[in-house]
Short mmCIF file of C-alpha atoms and ligand atoms in Angstrom, two decimals:
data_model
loop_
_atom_site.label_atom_id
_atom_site.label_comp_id
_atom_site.label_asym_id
_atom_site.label_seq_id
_atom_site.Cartn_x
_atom_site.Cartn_y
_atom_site.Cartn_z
CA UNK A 1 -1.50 -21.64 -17.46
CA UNK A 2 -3.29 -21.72 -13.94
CA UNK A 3 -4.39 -25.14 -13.41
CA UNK A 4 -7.60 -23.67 -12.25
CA UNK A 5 -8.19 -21.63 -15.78
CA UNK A 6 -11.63 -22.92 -16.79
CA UNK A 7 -14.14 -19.98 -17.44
CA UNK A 8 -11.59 -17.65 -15.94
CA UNK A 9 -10.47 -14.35 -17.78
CA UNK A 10 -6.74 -15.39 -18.00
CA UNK A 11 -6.15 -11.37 -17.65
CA UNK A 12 -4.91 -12.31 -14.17
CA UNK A 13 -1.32 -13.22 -13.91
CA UNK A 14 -0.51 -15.88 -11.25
CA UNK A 15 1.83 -15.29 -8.58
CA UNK A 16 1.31 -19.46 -7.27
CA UNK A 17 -1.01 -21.81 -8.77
CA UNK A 18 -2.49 -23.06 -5.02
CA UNK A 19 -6.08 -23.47 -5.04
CA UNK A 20 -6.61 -22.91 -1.52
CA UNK A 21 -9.50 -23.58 0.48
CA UNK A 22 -9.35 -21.71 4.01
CA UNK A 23 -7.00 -19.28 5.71
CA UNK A 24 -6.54 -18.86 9.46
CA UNK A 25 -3.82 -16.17 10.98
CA UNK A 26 -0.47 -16.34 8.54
CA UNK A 27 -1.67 -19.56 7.26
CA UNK A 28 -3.83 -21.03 3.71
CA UNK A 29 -4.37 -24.45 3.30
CA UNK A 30 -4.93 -26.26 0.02
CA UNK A 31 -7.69 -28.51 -0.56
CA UNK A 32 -5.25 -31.32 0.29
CA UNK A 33 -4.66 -30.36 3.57
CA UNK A 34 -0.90 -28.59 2.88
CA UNK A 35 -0.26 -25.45 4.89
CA UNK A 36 1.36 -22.29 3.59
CA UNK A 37 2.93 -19.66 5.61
CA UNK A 38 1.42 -16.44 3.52
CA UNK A 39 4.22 -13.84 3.59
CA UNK A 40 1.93 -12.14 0.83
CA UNK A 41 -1.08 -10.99 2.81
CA UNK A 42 -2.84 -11.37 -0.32
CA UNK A 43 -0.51 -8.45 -0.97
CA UNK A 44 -0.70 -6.25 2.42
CA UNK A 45 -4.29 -6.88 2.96
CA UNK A 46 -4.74 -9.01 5.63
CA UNK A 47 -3.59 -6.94 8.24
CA UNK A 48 -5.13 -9.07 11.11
CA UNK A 49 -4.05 -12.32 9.63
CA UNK A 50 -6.49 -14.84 7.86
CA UNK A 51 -10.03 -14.71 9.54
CA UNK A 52 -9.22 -13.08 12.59
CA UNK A 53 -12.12 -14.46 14.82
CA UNK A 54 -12.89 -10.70 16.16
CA UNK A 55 -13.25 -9.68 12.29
CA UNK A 56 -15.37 -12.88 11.65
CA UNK A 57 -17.53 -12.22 14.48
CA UNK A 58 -17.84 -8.15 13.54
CA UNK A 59 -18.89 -9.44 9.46
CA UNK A 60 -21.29 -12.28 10.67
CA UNK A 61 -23.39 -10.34 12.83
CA UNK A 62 -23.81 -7.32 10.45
CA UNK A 63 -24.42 -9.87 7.50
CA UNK A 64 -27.67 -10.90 9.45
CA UNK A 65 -28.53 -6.56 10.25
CA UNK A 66 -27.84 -5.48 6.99
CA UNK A 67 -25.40 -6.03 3.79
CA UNK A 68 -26.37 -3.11 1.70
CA UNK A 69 -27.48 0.22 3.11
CA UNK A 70 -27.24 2.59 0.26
CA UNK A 71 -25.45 5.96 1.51
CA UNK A 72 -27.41 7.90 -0.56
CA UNK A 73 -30.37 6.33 0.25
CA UNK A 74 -30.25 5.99 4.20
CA UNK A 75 -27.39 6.16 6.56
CA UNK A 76 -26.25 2.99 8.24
CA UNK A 77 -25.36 3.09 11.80
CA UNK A 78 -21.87 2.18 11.56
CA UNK A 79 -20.47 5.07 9.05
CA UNK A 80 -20.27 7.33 11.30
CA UNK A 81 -18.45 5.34 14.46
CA UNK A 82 -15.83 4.53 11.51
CA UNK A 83 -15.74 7.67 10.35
CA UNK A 84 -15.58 9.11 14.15
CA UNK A 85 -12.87 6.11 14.69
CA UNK A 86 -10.95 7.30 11.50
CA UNK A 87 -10.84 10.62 12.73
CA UNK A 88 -8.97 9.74 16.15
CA UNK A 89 -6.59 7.27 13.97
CA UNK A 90 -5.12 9.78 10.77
CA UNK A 91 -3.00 12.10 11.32
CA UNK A 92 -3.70 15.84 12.89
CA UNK A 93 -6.21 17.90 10.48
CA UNK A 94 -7.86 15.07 9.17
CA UNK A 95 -11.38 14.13 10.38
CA UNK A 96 -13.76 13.96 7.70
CA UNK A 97 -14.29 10.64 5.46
CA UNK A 98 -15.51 9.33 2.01
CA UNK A 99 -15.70 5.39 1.57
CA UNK A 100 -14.77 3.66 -1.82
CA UNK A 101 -14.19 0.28 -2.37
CA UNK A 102 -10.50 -0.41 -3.80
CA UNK A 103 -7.78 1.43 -3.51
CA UNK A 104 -7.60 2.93 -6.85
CA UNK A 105 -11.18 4.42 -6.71
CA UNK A 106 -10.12 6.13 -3.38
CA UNK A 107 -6.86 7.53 -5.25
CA UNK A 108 -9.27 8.71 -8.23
CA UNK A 109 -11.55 9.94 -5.81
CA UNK A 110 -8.55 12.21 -4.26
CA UNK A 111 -7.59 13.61 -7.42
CA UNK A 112 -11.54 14.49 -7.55
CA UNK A 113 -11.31 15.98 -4.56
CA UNK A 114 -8.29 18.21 -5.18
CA UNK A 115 -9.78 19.27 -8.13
CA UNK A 116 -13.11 20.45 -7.56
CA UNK A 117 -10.95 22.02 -4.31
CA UNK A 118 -8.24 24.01 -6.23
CA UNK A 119 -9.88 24.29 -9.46
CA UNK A 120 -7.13 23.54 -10.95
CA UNK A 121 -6.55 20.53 -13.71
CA UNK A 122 -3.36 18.51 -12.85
CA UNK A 123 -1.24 16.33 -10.30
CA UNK A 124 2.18 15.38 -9.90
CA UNK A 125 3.05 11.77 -9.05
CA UNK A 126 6.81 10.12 -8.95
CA UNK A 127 8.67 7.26 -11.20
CA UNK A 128 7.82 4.16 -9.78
CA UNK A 129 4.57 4.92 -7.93
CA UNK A 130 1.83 2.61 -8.26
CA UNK A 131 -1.66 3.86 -7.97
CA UNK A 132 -4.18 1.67 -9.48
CA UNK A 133 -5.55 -0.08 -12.76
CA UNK A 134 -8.45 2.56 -13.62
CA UNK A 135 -7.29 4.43 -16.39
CA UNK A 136 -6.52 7.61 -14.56
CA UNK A 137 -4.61 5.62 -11.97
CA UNK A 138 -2.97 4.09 -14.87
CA UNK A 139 -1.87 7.43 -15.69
CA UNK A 140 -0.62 7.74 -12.36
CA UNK A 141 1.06 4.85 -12.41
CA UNK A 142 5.28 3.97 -13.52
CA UNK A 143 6.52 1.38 -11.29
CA UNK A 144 6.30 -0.74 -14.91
CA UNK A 145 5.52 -0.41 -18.39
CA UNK A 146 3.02 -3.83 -17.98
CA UNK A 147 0.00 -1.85 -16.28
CA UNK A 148 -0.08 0.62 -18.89
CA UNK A 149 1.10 -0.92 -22.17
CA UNK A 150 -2.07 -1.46 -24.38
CA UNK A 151 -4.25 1.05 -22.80
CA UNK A 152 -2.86 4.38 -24.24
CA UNK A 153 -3.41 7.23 -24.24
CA UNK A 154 -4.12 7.48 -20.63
CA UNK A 155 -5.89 10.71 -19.31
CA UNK A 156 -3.48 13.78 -19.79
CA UNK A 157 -3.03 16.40 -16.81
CA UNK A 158 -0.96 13.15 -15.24
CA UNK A 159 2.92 14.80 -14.51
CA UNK A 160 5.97 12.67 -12.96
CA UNK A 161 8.65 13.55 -11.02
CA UNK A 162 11.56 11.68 -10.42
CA UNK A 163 11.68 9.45 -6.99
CA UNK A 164 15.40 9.24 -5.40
CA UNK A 165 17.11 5.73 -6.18
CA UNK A 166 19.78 5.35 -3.03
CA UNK A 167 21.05 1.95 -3.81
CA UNK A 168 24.49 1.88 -4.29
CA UNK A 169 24.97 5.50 -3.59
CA UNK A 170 27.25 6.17 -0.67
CA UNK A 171 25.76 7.65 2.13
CA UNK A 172 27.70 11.12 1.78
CA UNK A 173 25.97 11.34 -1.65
CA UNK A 174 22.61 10.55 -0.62
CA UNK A 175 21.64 14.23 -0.01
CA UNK A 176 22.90 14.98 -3.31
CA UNK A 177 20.75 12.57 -5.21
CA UNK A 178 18.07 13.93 -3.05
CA UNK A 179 18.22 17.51 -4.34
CA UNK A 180 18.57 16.97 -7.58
CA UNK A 181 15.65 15.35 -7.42
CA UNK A 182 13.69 18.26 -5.79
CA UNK A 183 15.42 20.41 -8.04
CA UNK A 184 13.83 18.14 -11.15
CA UNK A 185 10.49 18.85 -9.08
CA UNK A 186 10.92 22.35 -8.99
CA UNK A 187 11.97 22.41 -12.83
CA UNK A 188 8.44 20.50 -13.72
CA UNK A 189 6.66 23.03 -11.77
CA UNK A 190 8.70 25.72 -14.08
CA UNK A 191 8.54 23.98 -16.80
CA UNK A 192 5.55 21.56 -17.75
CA UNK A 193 2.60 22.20 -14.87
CA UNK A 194 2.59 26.09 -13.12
CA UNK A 195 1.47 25.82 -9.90
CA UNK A 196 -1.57 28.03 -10.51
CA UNK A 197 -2.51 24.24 -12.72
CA UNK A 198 -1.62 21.90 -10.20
CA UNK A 199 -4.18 20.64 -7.84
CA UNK A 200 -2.00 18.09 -5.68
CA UNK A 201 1.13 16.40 -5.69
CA UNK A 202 0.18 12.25 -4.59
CA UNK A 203 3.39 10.28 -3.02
CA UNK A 204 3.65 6.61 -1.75
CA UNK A 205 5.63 7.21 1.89
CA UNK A 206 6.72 4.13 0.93
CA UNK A 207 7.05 3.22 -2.62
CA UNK A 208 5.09 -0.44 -2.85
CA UNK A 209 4.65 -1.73 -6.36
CA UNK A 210 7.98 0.00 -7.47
CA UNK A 211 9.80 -1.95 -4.90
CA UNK A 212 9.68 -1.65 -1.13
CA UNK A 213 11.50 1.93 -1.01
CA UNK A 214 10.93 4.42 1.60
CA UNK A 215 11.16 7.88 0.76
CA UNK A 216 14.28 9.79 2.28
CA UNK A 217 13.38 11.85 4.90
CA UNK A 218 14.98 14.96 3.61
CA UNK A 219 12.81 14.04 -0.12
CA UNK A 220 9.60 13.72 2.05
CA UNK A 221 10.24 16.64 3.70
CA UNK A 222 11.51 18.92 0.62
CA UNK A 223 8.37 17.95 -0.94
CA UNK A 224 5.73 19.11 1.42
CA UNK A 225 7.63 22.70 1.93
CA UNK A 226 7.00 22.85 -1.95
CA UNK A 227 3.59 21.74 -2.01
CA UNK A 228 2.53 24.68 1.26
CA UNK A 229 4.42 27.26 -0.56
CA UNK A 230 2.90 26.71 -3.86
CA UNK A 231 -0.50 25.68 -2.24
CA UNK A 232 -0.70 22.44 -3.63
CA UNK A 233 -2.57 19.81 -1.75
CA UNK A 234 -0.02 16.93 -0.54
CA UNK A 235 -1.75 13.30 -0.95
CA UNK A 236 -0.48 10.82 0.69
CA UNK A 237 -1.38 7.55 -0.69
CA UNK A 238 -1.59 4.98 2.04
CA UNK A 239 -3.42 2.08 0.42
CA UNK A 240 -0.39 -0.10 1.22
CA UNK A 241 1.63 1.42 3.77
CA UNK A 242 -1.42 2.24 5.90
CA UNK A 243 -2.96 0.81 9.66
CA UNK A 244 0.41 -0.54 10.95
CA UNK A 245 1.99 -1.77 8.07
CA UNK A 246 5.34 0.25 8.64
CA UNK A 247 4.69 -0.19 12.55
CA UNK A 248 3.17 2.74 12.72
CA UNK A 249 -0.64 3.64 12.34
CA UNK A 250 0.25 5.66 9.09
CA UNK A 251 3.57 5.94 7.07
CA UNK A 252 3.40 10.05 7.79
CA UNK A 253 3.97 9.80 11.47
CA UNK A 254 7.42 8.21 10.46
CA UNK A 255 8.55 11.77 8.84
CA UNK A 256 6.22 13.99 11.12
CA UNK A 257 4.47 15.78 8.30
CA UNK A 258 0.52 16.16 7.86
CA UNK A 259 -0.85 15.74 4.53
CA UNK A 260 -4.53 17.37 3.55
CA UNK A 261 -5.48 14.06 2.29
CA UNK A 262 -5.17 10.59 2.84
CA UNK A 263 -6.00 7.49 0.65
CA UNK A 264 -6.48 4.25 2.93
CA UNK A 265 -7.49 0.73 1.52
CA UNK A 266 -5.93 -2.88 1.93
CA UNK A 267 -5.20 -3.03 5.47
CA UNK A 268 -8.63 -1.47 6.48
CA UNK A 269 -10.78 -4.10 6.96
CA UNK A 270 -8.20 -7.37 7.00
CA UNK A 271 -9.40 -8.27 3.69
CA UNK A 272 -13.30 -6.87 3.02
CA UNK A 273 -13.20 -4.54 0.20
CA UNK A 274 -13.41 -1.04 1.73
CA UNK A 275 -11.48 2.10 1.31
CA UNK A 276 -11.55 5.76 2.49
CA UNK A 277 -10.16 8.65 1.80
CA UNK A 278 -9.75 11.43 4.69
CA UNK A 279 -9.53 15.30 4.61
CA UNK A 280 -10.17 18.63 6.73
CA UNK A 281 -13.91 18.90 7.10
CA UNK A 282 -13.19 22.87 5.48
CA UNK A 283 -11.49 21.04 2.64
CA UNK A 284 -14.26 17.94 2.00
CA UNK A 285 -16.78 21.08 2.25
CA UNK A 286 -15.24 22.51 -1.24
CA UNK A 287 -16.11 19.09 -2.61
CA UNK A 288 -19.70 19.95 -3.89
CA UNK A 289 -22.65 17.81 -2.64
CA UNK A 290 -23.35 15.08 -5.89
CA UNK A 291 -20.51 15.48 -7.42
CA UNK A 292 -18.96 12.30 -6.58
CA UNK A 293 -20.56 9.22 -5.22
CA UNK A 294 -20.75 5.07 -5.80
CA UNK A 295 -23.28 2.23 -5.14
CA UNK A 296 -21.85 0.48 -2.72
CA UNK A 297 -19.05 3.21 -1.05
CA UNK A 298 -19.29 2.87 3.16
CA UNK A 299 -20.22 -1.30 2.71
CA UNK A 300 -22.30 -2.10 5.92
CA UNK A 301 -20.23 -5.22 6.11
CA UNK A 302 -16.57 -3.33 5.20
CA UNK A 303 -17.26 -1.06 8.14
CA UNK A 304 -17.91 -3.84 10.77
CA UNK A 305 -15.12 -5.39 9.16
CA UNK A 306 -13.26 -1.79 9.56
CA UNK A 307 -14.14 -1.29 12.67
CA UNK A 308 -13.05 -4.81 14.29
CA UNK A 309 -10.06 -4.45 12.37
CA UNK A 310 -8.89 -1.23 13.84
CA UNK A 311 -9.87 -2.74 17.26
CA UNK A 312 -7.43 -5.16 17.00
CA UNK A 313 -4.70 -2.87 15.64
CA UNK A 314 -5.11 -0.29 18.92
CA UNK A 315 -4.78 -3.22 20.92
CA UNK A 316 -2.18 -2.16 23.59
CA UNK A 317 1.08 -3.13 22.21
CA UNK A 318 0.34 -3.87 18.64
CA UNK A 319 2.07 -1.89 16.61
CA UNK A 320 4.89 -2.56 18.98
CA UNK A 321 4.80 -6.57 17.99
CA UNK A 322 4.52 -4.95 14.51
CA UNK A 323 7.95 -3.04 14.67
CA UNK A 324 9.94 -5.92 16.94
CA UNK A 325 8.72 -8.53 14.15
CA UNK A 326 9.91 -6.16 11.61
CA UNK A 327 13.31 -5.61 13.11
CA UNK A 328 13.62 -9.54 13.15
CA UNK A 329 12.62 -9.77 9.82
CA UNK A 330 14.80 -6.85 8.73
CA UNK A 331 17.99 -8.53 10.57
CA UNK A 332 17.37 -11.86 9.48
CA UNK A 333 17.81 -10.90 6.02
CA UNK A 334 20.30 -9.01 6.55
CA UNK A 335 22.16 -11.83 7.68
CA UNK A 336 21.68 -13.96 4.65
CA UNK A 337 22.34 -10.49 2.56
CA UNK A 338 26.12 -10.72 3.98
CA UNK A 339 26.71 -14.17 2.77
CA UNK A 340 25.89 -13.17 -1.11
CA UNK A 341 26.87 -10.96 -3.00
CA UNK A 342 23.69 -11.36 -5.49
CA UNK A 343 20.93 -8.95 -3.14
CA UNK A 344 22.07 -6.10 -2.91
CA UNK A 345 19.80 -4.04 -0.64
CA UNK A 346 17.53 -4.84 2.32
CA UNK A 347 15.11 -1.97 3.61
CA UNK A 348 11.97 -0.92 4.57
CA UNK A 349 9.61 0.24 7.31
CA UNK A 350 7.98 -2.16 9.58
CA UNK A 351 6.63 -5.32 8.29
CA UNK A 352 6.76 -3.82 5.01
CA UNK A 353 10.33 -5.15 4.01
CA UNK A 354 11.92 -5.20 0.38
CA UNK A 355 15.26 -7.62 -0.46
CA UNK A 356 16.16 -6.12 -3.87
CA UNK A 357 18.79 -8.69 -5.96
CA UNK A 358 21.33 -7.81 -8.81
CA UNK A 359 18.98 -10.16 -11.21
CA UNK A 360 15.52 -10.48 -11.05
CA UNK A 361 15.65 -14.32 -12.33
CA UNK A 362 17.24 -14.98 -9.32
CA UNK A 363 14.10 -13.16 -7.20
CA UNK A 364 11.41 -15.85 -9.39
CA UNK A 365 14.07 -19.05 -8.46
CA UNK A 366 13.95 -18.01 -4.52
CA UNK A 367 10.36 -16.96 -4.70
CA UNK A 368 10.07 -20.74 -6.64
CA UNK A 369 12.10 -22.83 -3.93
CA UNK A 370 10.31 -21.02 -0.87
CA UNK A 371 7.00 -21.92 -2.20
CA UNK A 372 7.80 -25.52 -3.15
CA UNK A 373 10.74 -26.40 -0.34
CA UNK A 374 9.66 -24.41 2.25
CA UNK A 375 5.72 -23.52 1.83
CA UNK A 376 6.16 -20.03 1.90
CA UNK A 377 4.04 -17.49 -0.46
CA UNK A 378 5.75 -13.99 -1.34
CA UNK A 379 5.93 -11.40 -4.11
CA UNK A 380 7.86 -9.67 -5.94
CA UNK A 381 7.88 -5.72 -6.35
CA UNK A 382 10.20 -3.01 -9.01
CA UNK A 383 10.15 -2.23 -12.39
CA UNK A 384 12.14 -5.18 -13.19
CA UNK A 385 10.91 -7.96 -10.82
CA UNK A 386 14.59 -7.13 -8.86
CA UNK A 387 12.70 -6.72 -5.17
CA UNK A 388 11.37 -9.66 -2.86
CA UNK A 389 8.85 -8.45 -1.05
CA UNK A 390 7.63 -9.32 2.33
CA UNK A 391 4.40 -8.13 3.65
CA UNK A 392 3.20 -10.82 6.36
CA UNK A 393 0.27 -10.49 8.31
CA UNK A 394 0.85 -8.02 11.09
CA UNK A 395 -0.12 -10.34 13.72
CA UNK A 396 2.52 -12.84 12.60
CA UNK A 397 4.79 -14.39 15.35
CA UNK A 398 8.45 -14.82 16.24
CA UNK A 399 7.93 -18.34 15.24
CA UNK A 400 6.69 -17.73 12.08
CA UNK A 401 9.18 -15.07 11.05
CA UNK A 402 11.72 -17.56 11.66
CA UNK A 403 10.45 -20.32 9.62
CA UNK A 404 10.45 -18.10 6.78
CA UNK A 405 13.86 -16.59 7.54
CA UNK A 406 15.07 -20.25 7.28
CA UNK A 407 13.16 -21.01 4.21
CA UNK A 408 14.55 -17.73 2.71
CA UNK A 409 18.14 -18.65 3.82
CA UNK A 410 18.03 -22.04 1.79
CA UNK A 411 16.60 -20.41 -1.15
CA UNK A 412 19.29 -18.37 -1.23
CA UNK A 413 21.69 -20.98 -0.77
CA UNK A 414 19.70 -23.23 -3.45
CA UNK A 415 19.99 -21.02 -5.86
CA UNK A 416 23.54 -19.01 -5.61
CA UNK A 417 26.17 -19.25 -8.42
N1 PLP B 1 -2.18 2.66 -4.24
C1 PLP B 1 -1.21 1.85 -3.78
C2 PLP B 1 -0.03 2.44 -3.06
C3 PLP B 1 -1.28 0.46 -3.96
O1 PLP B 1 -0.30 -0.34 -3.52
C4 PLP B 1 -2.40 -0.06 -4.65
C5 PLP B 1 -2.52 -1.53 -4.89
O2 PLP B 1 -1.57 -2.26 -4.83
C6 PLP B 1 -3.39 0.82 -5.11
C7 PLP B 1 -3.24 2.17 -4.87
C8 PLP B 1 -4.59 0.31 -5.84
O3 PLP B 1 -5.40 -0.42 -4.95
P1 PLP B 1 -6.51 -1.45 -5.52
O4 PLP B 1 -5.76 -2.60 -6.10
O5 PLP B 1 -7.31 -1.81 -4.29
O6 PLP B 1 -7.31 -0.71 -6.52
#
């Protein structure tokens, strides 16, 4: 049990048991004064590090102009610079907005979208996607049995295809794996949900929950020719992988392709609780007036927070620090991957960076000696626990990078055999 358990649901499982008491850049402190390097980001949140001092600044001054503006009340005066901001930032045919909260109301508010769109009932997601605890992103949902189990049935109209799994495949088979499992997509569309009943298909660039594993280009790709020739909308959830977490803006621009809509959360606002979704203003127009809505979507405070967020991300030269630190990162581990034969894979995009071991015990022990040995918070990620994940801030340094790297490294060590 969390030492700090009093009057709290215990429906939240504990990654540490820190009580912590302020944050500042990659750093919390504990109320004793101890200093932890957060390799979490409060899982991929705090994009500009704790309390960036331009966010601070942004959320204190609109906390004393307004908190709550009520969008269908009035119209504050900073939805539409975000929205206008948004527009310039997502990728090409994007450039109308509708604010949420969390990331899993934004993906339920896609499928929404798509629907009253297409008129047609269903989506298609893939094994090991995460997409949120409501119950139809529950449905959505396979990266492990633990966010569903106890809350079936889950909303039907919910079909999965299969994601490729590359590990251990040789590279001259990789293509292989690859169409078979477009030619498993093209057998659900034949098979389980016509296209004439599918509304969208909604993909992770970059799988998250289900273990830090970017989609193969040639998957990626394969996918979106299906979805244009069948007409069915391509969603690209971005809650994680989103404003510069792969070291670029959006995971898309990695593979070049465009989708119709995009789900955005987490990295947002460095920590406020805002999220968007973004389409083409012909396709939010098929989204009738009413029909969709929520108190407290487009947050006064989450767009300041929004907006001084992105400034700091189109700083000249960010996402450039995001990409070197990620290369460091990805070598690093790399390095301590060649001295044991227990991980077995390191990959990912930017600072978005999965070490997957043979056992997943062995994940909890390193996770366990980092935190205690070397002060450093991190997750795990995969159906099985098998995947350390690392997700600093994106402003983290060379400095940084390396203490964990070393802290990693004796982990390793500490725990081999
Ligand atoms: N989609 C993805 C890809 C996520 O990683 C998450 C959260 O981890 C969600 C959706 C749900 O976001 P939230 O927890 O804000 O509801």
């Amino acid at each position: 049990m969390h030492p700090m358990a009093g009057h709290l649901a215990p429906v939240w499982f504990s990654v540490t048991d820190l009580e912590v008491v302020s944050g500042r850049g990659s750093w919390v402190t504990t109320a004793d004064g101890t200093e932890y390097l957060d390799c979490s980001s409060g899982i991929a949140v705090t994009s500009t590090g704790h309390c960036h001092p331009k966010v601070v600044a942004a959320i204190q001054a609109q906390a004393a102009r307004f908190i709550h503006a009520q969008v269908n009340v009035y119209r504050h005066d900073l939805l539409q610079p975000l929205a206008d901001r948004l527009a310039e930032l997502t990728p090409a045919g994007i450039d109308t907005f509708f604010f949420a909260n969390s990331g899993a109301e934004a993906t339920e508010a896609a499928v929404k979208l798509a629907k009253q769109a297409t008129g047609r009932p269903n989506v298609i997601v893939f094994s090991g996607s995460f997409h949120g605890r409501t119950h139809l992103t529950m449905a959505m949902t396979t990266s492990k049995t633990g966010y569903r189990a106890g809350y079936q049935p889950l909303p039907a109209g919910v079909f999965v295809a299969p994601f490729p799994d590359l590990v251990g495949v040789p590279a001259e088979e990789h293509d292989a794996v690859v169409d078979r499992c477009l030619a498993a997509f093209d057998h659900l569309l034949a098979s389980q949900t016509a296209p004439s009943e599918t509304a969208a298909v909604v993909l992770e660039p970059q799988l998250g929950e289900g273990g830090y594993v970017p989609s193969p280009p040639r998957f990626l790709h394969g996918i979106v020719e299906r979805c244009r020739h069948h007409g069915l909308l391509f969603v690209a959830d971005e809650v994680q992988t989103g404003f510069g977490r792969t070291g670029r803006m959006f995971a898309v621009e990695h593979y070049g392709v465009e989708p119709d809509v995009i789900v955005m959360a987490k990295g947002i606002a460095s920590g406020f609780p805002i999220s968007a979704i973004g389409a083409s203003a012909e396709l939010m127009a098929r989204w009738p007036t009413g029909s969709h809505g929520g108190t407290y979507g487009g947050n006064a405070i989450g767009c300041a927070a929004a907006l001084a967020t992105i400034e700091v991300l189109t700083e000249p030269g960010f996402l450039d620090h995001v990409v070197e630190r990620g290369r460091q990162l990805t070598a690093g581990l790399r390095e301590v991957m060649a001295d044991d034969p227990g991980i077995v894979d390191v990959r990912g995009l930017g600072l978005m960076v999965g070490v997957q071991f043979a056992v997943p015990a062995r994940v909890a022990a390193v996770q366990q000696h980092m935190l205690r040995e070397g002060r450093v918070i991190t997750m795990n990620a995969g159906t099985t626990g098998a995947v350390l994940r690392w997700m600093p801030p994106l402003t983290v340094s060379e400095a940084e990078i390396g203490l964990a790297l070393a802290a990693f490294g004796a982990a390793v060590k500490a725990t081999a055999g």
